[in-house]
């Protein structure tokens, strides 16, 4: 009986657990990006220029459906023209 209750509790926990993922990488010599898929904030930070990207080639392009907010810190001195194309779910940029 105790075993069944334990299994039931574990099953409930697993079914309500969110599976947020954290992604990050470099997008310039001293520029980093990060995205928490649960929160939906794409943050670009560091000092200096961002790399130039060809159309649809930004490192976060395949994650575009998760992006709700875009934050570019003050230290970023250049943003590529193709950085945030097709970010249809983004509602805030700062």
Short mmCIF file of N, CA and C in Angstrom, two decimals:
data_model
loop_
_atom_site.label_atom_id
_atom_site.label_comp_id
_atom_site.label_asym_id
_atom_site.label_seq_id
_atom_site.Cartn_x
_atom_site.Cartn_y
_atom_site.Cartn_z
N UNK A 1 0.82 -1.19 0.00
CA UNK A 1 0.00 0.00 0.00
C UNK A 1 0.87 1.26 0.00
N UNK A 2 1.87 1.30 0.85
CA UNK A 2 2.76 2.46 0.94
C UNK A 2 3.49 2.68 -0.39
N UNK A 3 3.89 1.60 -1.02
CA UNK A 3 4.58 1.68 -2.30
C UNK A 3 3.69 2.33 -3.36
N UNK A 4 2.41 1.98 -3.40
CA UNK A 4 1.48 2.57 -4.37
C UNK A 4 1.29 4.05 -4.13
N UNK A 5 1.21 4.45 -2.89
CA UNK A 5 1.07 5.87 -2.57
C UNK A 5 2.32 6.62 -3.02
N UNK A 6 3.47 6.06 -2.75
CA UNK A 6 4.73 6.67 -3.17
C UNK A 6 4.78 6.83 -4.69
N UNK A 7 4.43 5.81 -5.43
CA UNK A 7 4.43 5.85 -6.89
C UNK A 7 3.42 6.90 -7.38
N UNK A 8 2.28 7.00 -6.76
CA UNK A 8 1.27 8.00 -7.14
C UNK A 8 1.79 9.42 -6.94
N UNK A 9 2.45 9.65 -5.83
CA UNK A 9 3.01 10.97 -5.55
C UNK A 9 4.09 11.32 -6.56
N UNK A 10 4.96 10.39 -6.86
CA UNK A 10 6.02 10.62 -7.86
C UNK A 10 5.40 10.90 -9.23
N UNK A 11 4.38 10.17 -9.60
CA UNK A 11 3.71 10.36 -10.89
C UNK A 11 3.11 11.75 -11.00
N UNK A 12 2.48 12.22 -9.93
CA UNK A 12 1.91 13.57 -9.93
C UNK A 12 3.02 14.60 -10.06
N UNK A 13 4.10 14.44 -9.33
CA UNK A 13 5.21 15.39 -9.39
C UNK A 13 5.79 15.47 -10.80
N UNK A 14 6.02 14.35 -11.42
CA UNK A 14 6.59 14.31 -12.76
C UNK A 14 5.64 14.95 -13.77
N UNK A 15 4.35 14.73 -13.62
CA UNK A 15 3.40 15.27 -14.60
C UNK A 15 3.24 16.78 -14.50
N UNK A 16 3.49 17.39 -13.33
CA UNK A 16 3.33 18.85 -13.21
C UNK A 16 4.66 19.59 -13.33
N UNK A 17 5.74 18.89 -13.37
CA UNK A 17 7.05 19.51 -13.48
C UNK A 17 7.18 20.18 -14.85
N UNK A 18 7.68 21.42 -14.86
CA UNK A 18 7.92 22.09 -16.15
C UNK A 18 9.31 21.72 -16.63
N UNK A 19 9.47 21.67 -17.90
CA UNK A 19 10.74 21.27 -18.47
C UNK A 19 11.41 22.44 -19.15
N UNK A 20 11.68 23.50 -18.39
CA UNK A 20 12.37 24.67 -18.92
C UNK A 20 13.82 24.31 -19.19
N UNK A 21 14.34 24.89 -20.25
CA UNK A 21 15.73 24.66 -20.59
C UNK A 21 16.44 26.00 -20.67
N UNK A 22 17.72 25.99 -20.41
CA UNK A 22 18.54 27.19 -20.46
C UNK A 22 19.54 27.02 -21.59
N UNK A 23 19.56 27.98 -22.48
CA UNK A 23 20.46 27.96 -23.63
C UNK A 23 21.39 29.17 -23.53
N UNK A 24 22.61 29.03 -24.04
CA UNK A 24 23.52 30.18 -24.06
C UNK A 24 24.65 29.91 -25.05
N UNK A 25 25.38 30.96 -25.36
CA UNK A 25 26.50 30.83 -26.27
C UNK A 25 27.15 32.18 -26.53
N UNK A 26 28.12 32.17 -27.39
CA UNK A 26 28.83 33.40 -27.77
C UNK A 26 28.23 33.94 -29.06
N UNK A 27 28.18 35.26 -29.17
CA UNK A 27 27.70 35.89 -30.41
C UNK A 27 28.57 37.10 -30.73
N UNK A 28 29.80 37.07 -30.29
CA UNK A 28 30.79 38.11 -30.51
C UNK A 28 32.01 37.76 -29.69
N UNK A 29 33.10 38.48 -29.92
CA UNK A 29 34.34 38.18 -29.19
C UNK A 29 34.13 38.25 -27.68
N UNK A 30 33.43 39.28 -27.22
CA UNK A 30 33.16 39.45 -25.80
C UNK A 30 31.66 39.59 -25.53
N UNK A 31 30.84 38.99 -26.38
CA UNK A 31 29.38 39.07 -26.24
C UNK A 31 28.82 37.67 -26.06
N UNK A 32 27.92 37.54 -25.10
CA UNK A 32 27.27 36.28 -24.78
C UNK A 32 25.77 36.45 -24.86
N UNK A 33 25.07 35.38 -25.19
CA UNK A 33 23.62 35.40 -25.17
C UNK A 33 23.12 34.27 -24.28
N UNK A 34 21.93 34.45 -23.72
CA UNK A 34 21.31 33.40 -22.92
C UNK A 34 19.80 33.46 -23.10
N UNK A 35 19.16 32.30 -22.98
CA UNK A 35 17.71 32.20 -23.09
C UNK A 35 17.21 31.15 -22.12
N UNK A 36 16.30 31.55 -21.26
CA UNK A 36 15.59 30.63 -20.38
C UNK A 36 14.25 30.37 -21.06
N UNK A 37 14.01 29.15 -21.53
CA UNK A 37 12.82 28.86 -22.32
C UNK A 37 11.52 29.03 -21.52
N UNK A 38 11.58 28.89 -20.20
CA UNK A 38 10.37 29.05 -19.39
C UNK A 38 9.98 30.51 -19.28
N UNK A 39 10.94 31.37 -19.01
CA UNK A 39 10.69 32.80 -18.86
C UNK A 39 10.53 33.46 -20.22
N UNK A 40 11.31 33.02 -21.21
CA UNK A 40 11.22 33.56 -22.55
C UNK A 40 12.05 34.80 -22.79
N UNK A 41 13.01 35.08 -21.92
CA UNK A 41 13.85 36.27 -22.09
C UNK A 41 15.17 35.91 -22.74
N UNK A 42 15.40 36.50 -23.90
CA UNK A 42 16.69 36.39 -24.60
C UNK A 42 17.50 37.60 -24.18
N UNK A 43 18.65 37.34 -23.57
CA UNK A 43 19.52 38.42 -23.09
C UNK A 43 20.84 38.36 -23.83
N UNK A 44 21.28 39.52 -24.34
CA UNK A 44 22.57 39.65 -25.01
C UNK A 44 23.39 40.61 -24.16
N UNK A 45 24.58 40.17 -23.74
CA UNK A 45 25.36 40.99 -22.81
C UNK A 45 26.85 40.84 -23.05
N UNK A 46 27.59 41.77 -22.52
CA UNK A 46 29.04 41.79 -22.68
C UNK A 46 29.50 43.17 -23.09
N UNK A 47 30.67 43.24 -23.72
CA UNK A 47 31.23 44.53 -24.14
C UNK A 47 31.76 44.43 -25.56
N UNK A 48 31.31 45.33 -26.41
CA UNK A 48 31.78 45.37 -27.78
C UNK A 48 30.70 45.02 -28.77
N UNK A 49 31.12 44.74 -30.02
CA UNK A 49 30.15 44.47 -31.08
C UNK A 49 29.70 43.01 -31.12
N UNK A 50 28.46 42.84 -31.55
CA UNK A 50 27.93 41.51 -31.81
C UNK A 50 28.43 41.08 -33.18
N UNK A 51 28.56 39.78 -33.40
CA UNK A 51 28.91 39.27 -34.73
C UNK A 51 27.82 39.62 -35.73
N UNK A 52 28.19 39.68 -37.01
CA UNK A 52 27.20 39.81 -38.09
C UNK A 52 26.67 38.42 -38.41
N UNK A 53 25.38 38.33 -38.67
CA UNK A 53 24.75 37.06 -39.01
C UNK A 53 24.12 37.16 -40.39
N UNK A 54 24.24 36.09 -41.13
CA UNK A 54 23.52 36.00 -42.39
C UNK A 54 22.03 35.81 -42.06
N UNK A 55 21.19 35.96 -43.03
CA UNK A 55 19.76 35.81 -42.83
C UNK A 55 19.44 34.46 -42.19
N UNK A 56 18.67 34.46 -41.13
CA UNK A 56 18.22 33.28 -40.40
C UNK A 56 19.38 32.46 -39.81
N UNK A 57 20.48 33.10 -39.45
CA UNK A 57 21.64 32.38 -38.94
C UNK A 57 22.05 32.78 -37.53
N UNK A 58 21.27 33.61 -36.84
CA UNK A 58 21.64 33.96 -35.47
C UNK A 58 21.65 32.68 -34.63
N UNK A 59 22.46 32.63 -33.59
CA UNK A 59 22.57 31.39 -32.81
C UNK A 59 21.27 31.00 -32.10
N UNK A 60 20.37 31.92 -31.91
CA UNK A 60 19.10 31.65 -31.23
C UNK A 60 17.93 31.54 -32.21
N UNK A 61 18.17 31.57 -33.49
CA UNK A 61 17.08 31.54 -34.48
C UNK A 61 16.18 30.32 -34.31
N UNK A 62 16.75 29.16 -34.09
CA UNK A 62 15.93 27.94 -33.95
C UNK A 62 15.12 27.93 -32.66
N UNK A 63 15.44 28.84 -31.74
CA UNK A 63 14.71 28.94 -30.47
C UNK A 63 13.70 30.08 -30.49
N UNK A 64 13.46 30.67 -31.65
CA UNK A 64 12.65 31.89 -31.78
C UNK A 64 11.26 31.78 -31.16
N UNK A 65 10.68 30.59 -31.16
CA UNK A 65 9.33 30.45 -30.60
C UNK A 65 9.28 30.59 -29.09
N UNK A 66 10.42 30.46 -28.42
CA UNK A 66 10.49 30.64 -26.97
C UNK A 66 10.65 32.11 -26.56
N UNK A 67 11.12 32.95 -27.47
CA UNK A 67 11.50 34.32 -27.13
C UNK A 67 10.27 35.20 -26.99
N UNK A 68 10.09 35.76 -25.78
CA UNK A 68 9.00 36.70 -25.50
C UNK A 68 9.54 38.09 -25.22
N UNK A 69 10.75 38.16 -24.69
CA UNK A 69 11.39 39.43 -24.36
C UNK A 69 12.82 39.41 -24.85
N UNK A 70 13.30 40.54 -25.33
CA UNK A 70 14.68 40.66 -25.77
C UNK A 70 15.32 41.79 -24.98
N UNK A 71 16.44 41.48 -24.33
CA UNK A 71 17.17 42.46 -23.54
C UNK A 71 18.59 42.53 -24.08
N UNK A 72 19.01 43.71 -24.51
CA UNK A 72 20.39 43.92 -24.97
C UNK A 72 21.02 44.90 -23.99
N UNK A 73 22.04 44.45 -23.28
CA UNK A 73 22.70 45.29 -22.28
C UNK A 73 23.46 46.45 -22.93
N UNK A 74 23.70 47.48 -22.14
CA UNK A 74 24.36 48.70 -22.62
C UNK A 74 25.76 48.48 -23.17
N UNK A 75 26.46 47.47 -22.73
CA UNK A 75 27.82 47.23 -23.19
C UNK A 75 27.91 46.75 -24.63
N UNK A 76 26.81 46.31 -25.20
CA UNK A 76 26.79 45.85 -26.60
C UNK A 76 26.77 47.07 -27.50
N UNK A 77 27.83 47.23 -28.31
CA UNK A 77 27.98 48.45 -29.11
C UNK A 77 27.47 48.32 -30.54
N UNK A 78 27.19 47.10 -31.00
CA UNK A 78 26.70 46.89 -32.36
C UNK A 78 25.79 45.68 -32.37
N UNK A 79 24.65 45.81 -33.05
CA UNK A 79 23.69 44.71 -33.18
C UNK A 79 23.55 44.39 -34.66
N UNK A 80 23.75 43.16 -35.02
CA UNK A 80 23.63 42.71 -36.41
C UNK A 80 22.23 42.96 -36.95
N UNK A 81 22.14 43.32 -38.23
CA UNK A 81 20.85 43.57 -38.85
C UNK A 81 19.92 42.37 -38.79
N UNK A 82 20.44 41.17 -38.84
CA UNK A 82 19.62 39.96 -38.87
C UNK A 82 19.48 39.28 -37.52
N UNK A 83 19.82 39.98 -36.46
CA UNK A 83 19.83 39.36 -35.13
C UNK A 83 18.48 38.86 -34.66
N UNK A 84 17.47 39.66 -34.82
CA UNK A 84 16.18 39.35 -34.20
C UNK A 84 15.06 39.20 -35.22
N UNK A 85 15.41 38.80 -36.43
CA UNK A 85 14.39 38.63 -37.45
C UNK A 85 13.45 37.48 -37.10
N UNK A 86 12.25 37.60 -37.47
CA UNK A 86 11.21 36.59 -37.29
C UNK A 86 10.96 36.25 -35.82
N UNK A 87 11.15 37.19 -34.94
CA UNK A 87 10.85 36.98 -33.51
C UNK A 87 9.40 37.43 -33.28
N UNK A 88 8.47 36.69 -33.81
CA UNK A 88 7.05 37.08 -33.79
C UNK A 88 6.42 37.01 -32.39
N UNK A 89 6.98 36.21 -31.50
CA UNK A 89 6.43 36.09 -30.17
C UNK A 89 6.97 37.12 -29.19
N UNK A 90 7.98 37.88 -29.61
CA UNK A 90 8.58 38.88 -28.72
C UNK A 90 7.63 40.04 -28.54
N UNK A 91 7.37 40.38 -27.28
CA UNK A 91 6.45 41.48 -26.97
C UNK A 91 7.17 42.67 -26.34
N UNK A 92 8.40 42.48 -25.91
CA UNK A 92 9.13 43.57 -25.27
C UNK A 92 10.59 43.51 -25.66
N UNK A 93 11.14 44.68 -25.94
CA UNK A 93 12.56 44.80 -26.26
C UNK A 93 13.11 45.92 -25.41
N UNK A 94 14.23 45.65 -24.74
CA UNK A 94 14.87 46.72 -23.96
C UNK A 94 16.37 46.58 -24.01
#
